mmCIF file of C-alpha atoms in Angstrom:
data_model
loop_
_atom_site.group_PDB
_atom_site.id
_atom_site.type_symbol
_atom_site.label_atom_id
_atom_site.label_comp_id
_atom_site.label_asym_id
_atom_site.label_seq_id
_atom_site.Cartn_x
_atom_site.Cartn_y
_atom_site.Cartn_z
ATOM 1 C CA MET A 1 96.812 -6.462 -147.448
ATOM 2 C CA PHE A 2 96.823 -9.397 -149.821
ATOM 3 C CA SER A 3 97.763 -11.695 -147.376
ATOM 4 C CA ASP A 4 95.220 -10.211 -144.908
ATOM 5 C CA LYS A 5 92.306 -11.379 -147.537
ATOM 6 C CA ASN A 6 93.793 -14.343 -148.114
ATOM 7 C CA GLU A 7 94.257 -15.352 -144.709
ATOM 8 C CA ILE A 8 90.533 -14.527 -143.825
ATOM 9 C CA TYR A 9 89.591 -16.368 -147.005
ATOM 10 C CA LEU A 10 91.365 -19.873 -145.581
ATOM 11 C CA ARG A 11 89.958 -19.512 -142.067
ATOM 12 C CA LYS A 12 86.366 -19.076 -143.598
ATOM 13 C CA LYS A 13 87.311 -21.988 -145.565
ATOM 14 C CA GLU A 14 88.183 -24.109 -142.916
ATOM 15 C CA GLN A 15 85.283 -23.025 -140.659
ATOM 16 C CA ARG A 16 82.828 -23.967 -143.412
ATOM 17 C CA LYS A 17 84.453 -27.319 -143.560
ATOM 18 C CA THR A 18 84.021 -27.746 -139.909
ATOM 19 C CA ILE A 19 80.371 -26.548 -139.739
ATOM 20 C CA ALA A 20 79.506 -28.865 -142.797
ATOM 21 C CA ALA A 21 81.223 -32.034 -141.065
ATOM 22 C CA ARG A 22 79.555 -31.181 -137.809
ATOM 23 C CA ARG A 23 75.985 -30.969 -139.758
ATOM 24 C CA ARG A 24 76.537 -34.250 -141.539
ATOM 25 C CA GLU A 25 77.128 -35.780 -138.192
ATOM 26 C CA LEU A 26 73.531 -34.991 -137.194
ATOM 27 C CA THR A 27 70.711 -37.731 -137.530
ATOM 28 C CA ARG A 28 67.566 -36.832 -139.490
ATOM 29 C CA GLU A 29 65.850 -36.291 -136.036
ATOM 30 C CA GLU A 30 68.205 -33.926 -134.829
ATOM 31 C CA CYS A 31 68.217 -32.290 -138.027
ATOM 32 C CA ALA A 32 64.398 -31.790 -138.059
ATOM 33 C CA GLU A 33 64.341 -30.867 -134.482
ATOM 34 C CA LYS A 34 66.757 -28.238 -135.183
ATOM 35 C CA SER A 35 64.826 -26.976 -138.358
ATOM 36 C CA ARG A 36 61.598 -26.637 -135.958
ATOM 37 C CA ALA A 37 63.384 -24.613 -133.648
ATOM 38 C CA ILE A 38 64.747 -22.225 -136.004
ATOM 39 C CA CYS A 39 61.110 -21.779 -137.595
ATOM 40 C CA ARG A 40 59.764 -21.565 -134.241
ATOM 41 C CA HIS A 41 61.852 -18.895 -133.099
ATOM 42 C CA LEU A 42 61.669 -16.952 -136.553
ATOM 43 C CA GLU A 43 57.714 -17.050 -135.873
ATOM 44 C CA THR A 44 58.293 -15.627 -132.714
ATOM 45 C CA LEU A 45 60.173 -12.837 -133.956
ATOM 46 C CA LEU A 46 57.276 -12.382 -136.798
ATOM 47 C CA GLU A 47 54.560 -12.305 -134.129
ATOM 48 C CA ARG A 48 56.354 -9.619 -132.156
ATOM 49 C CA GLY A 49 56.287 -7.707 -135.294
ATOM 50 C CA GLU A 50 59.863 -7.608 -135.961
ATOM 51 C CA PHE A 51 59.374 -8.064 -139.882
ATOM 52 C CA GLN A 52 56.471 -5.531 -140.028
ATOM 53 C CA ASP A 53 58.414 -2.988 -142.164
ATOM 54 C CA VAL A 54 60.248 -6.101 -144.352
ATOM 55 C CA ARG A 55 58.701 -6.404 -147.909
ATOM 56 C CA THR A 56 61.454 -8.913 -149.048
ATOM 57 C CA VAL A 57 63.261 -11.759 -146.877
ATOM 58 C CA PHE A 58 66.485 -13.456 -148.048
ATOM 59 C CA SER A 59 66.510 -17.108 -147.277
ATOM 60 C CA TYR A 60 67.563 -20.410 -148.581
ATOM 61 C CA ARG A 61 66.135 -23.767 -150.072
ATOM 62 C CA ALA A 62 67.977 -26.268 -147.553
ATOM 63 C CA MET A 63 70.217 -29.099 -148.693
ATOM 64 C CA PRO A 64 69.360 -32.591 -147.183
ATOM 65 C CA GLU A 65 71.773 -31.805 -144.158
ATOM 66 C CA GLU A 66 70.676 -28.111 -143.658
ATOM 67 C CA ALA A 67 68.220 -26.886 -141.382
ATOM 68 C CA ASN A 68 65.096 -26.670 -143.386
ATOM 69 C CA VAL A 69 63.224 -23.232 -143.220
ATOM 70 C CA ASP A 70 60.620 -23.690 -145.615
ATOM 71 C CA ARG A 71 57.897 -23.358 -142.978
ATOM 72 C CA PHE A 72 59.188 -20.008 -142.226
ATOM 73 C CA ASN A 73 59.341 -19.119 -145.864
ATOM 74 C CA LYS A 74 55.912 -20.126 -146.462
ATOM 75 C CA ARG A 75 54.824 -18.116 -143.804
ATOM 76 C CA MET A 76 56.387 -15.229 -144.863
ATOM 77 C CA GLU A 77 54.664 -15.567 -148.505
ATOM 78 C CA GLU A 78 51.404 -16.171 -146.448
ATOM 79 C CA CYS A 79 51.876 -12.755 -145.002
ATOM 80 C CA GLY A 80 52.610 -10.733 -148.148
ATOM 81 C CA ARG A 81 56.434 -10.735 -148.120
ATOM 82 C CA LYS A 82 58.191 -11.863 -150.998
ATOM 83 C CA VAL A 83 61.033 -14.379 -150.278
ATOM 84 C CA ALA A 84 64.140 -13.865 -152.454
ATOM 85 C CA TYR A 85 67.020 -17.088 -152.716
ATOM 86 C CA PRO A 86 70.214 -17.362 -153.825
ATOM 87 C CA VAL A 87 71.273 -18.371 -157.311
ATOM 88 C CA SER A 88 74.733 -19.494 -158.070
ATOM 89 C CA LEU A 89 76.041 -18.198 -161.413
ATOM 90 C CA PRO A 90 79.408 -18.999 -163.280
ATOM 91 C CA HIS A 91 82.564 -17.224 -161.867
ATOM 92 C CA GLY A 92 81.276 -17.306 -158.457
ATOM 93 C CA ILE A 93 78.843 -14.815 -158.969
ATOM 94 C CA MET A 94 75.351 -15.039 -156.792
ATOM 95 C CA LYS A 95 72.333 -13.061 -157.454
ATOM 96 C CA ALA A 96 68.742 -12.796 -155.615
ATOM 97 C CA ALA A 97 65.614 -14.715 -157.257
ATOM 98 C CA VAL A 98 61.934 -14.465 -156.080
ATOM 99 C CA PRO A 99 60.143 -17.339 -157.629
ATOM 100 C CA GLN A 100 56.954 -16.395 -159.398
ATOM 101 C CA GLY A 101 54.729 -19.657 -158.684
ATOM 102 C CA ASP A 102 55.238 -22.792 -157.335
ATOM 103 C CA ASP A 103 57.003 -24.503 -160.152
ATOM 104 C CA ALA A 104 59.109 -21.560 -160.705
ATOM 105 C CA TRP A 105 62.384 -23.903 -159.880
ATOM 106 C CA CYS A 106 61.829 -26.539 -162.310
ATOM 107 C CA ARG A 107 63.269 -26.788 -165.581
#
């Protein structure tokens, strides 16, 4: 069983490396267009009522080479939903955090 988990871990690690390399190859314009397309799709789902029973959405803040979904996150907040973000803690622990204000991430 351990070898199966290790094999899955190694495959995931390789997939992440491949995807990260492909993202780095995108131009700023390509990344911005993909970000807009993703937000448009999510907003279409919102307009169709796909999120009507959702109170909290788990999302992320994009790194420079990642799709930026800030527009969708803001829209969810405007619709009264909470938006939670991952926070990395020591020892590989992840927690979800809901910021309480625009400057909540500032130290």
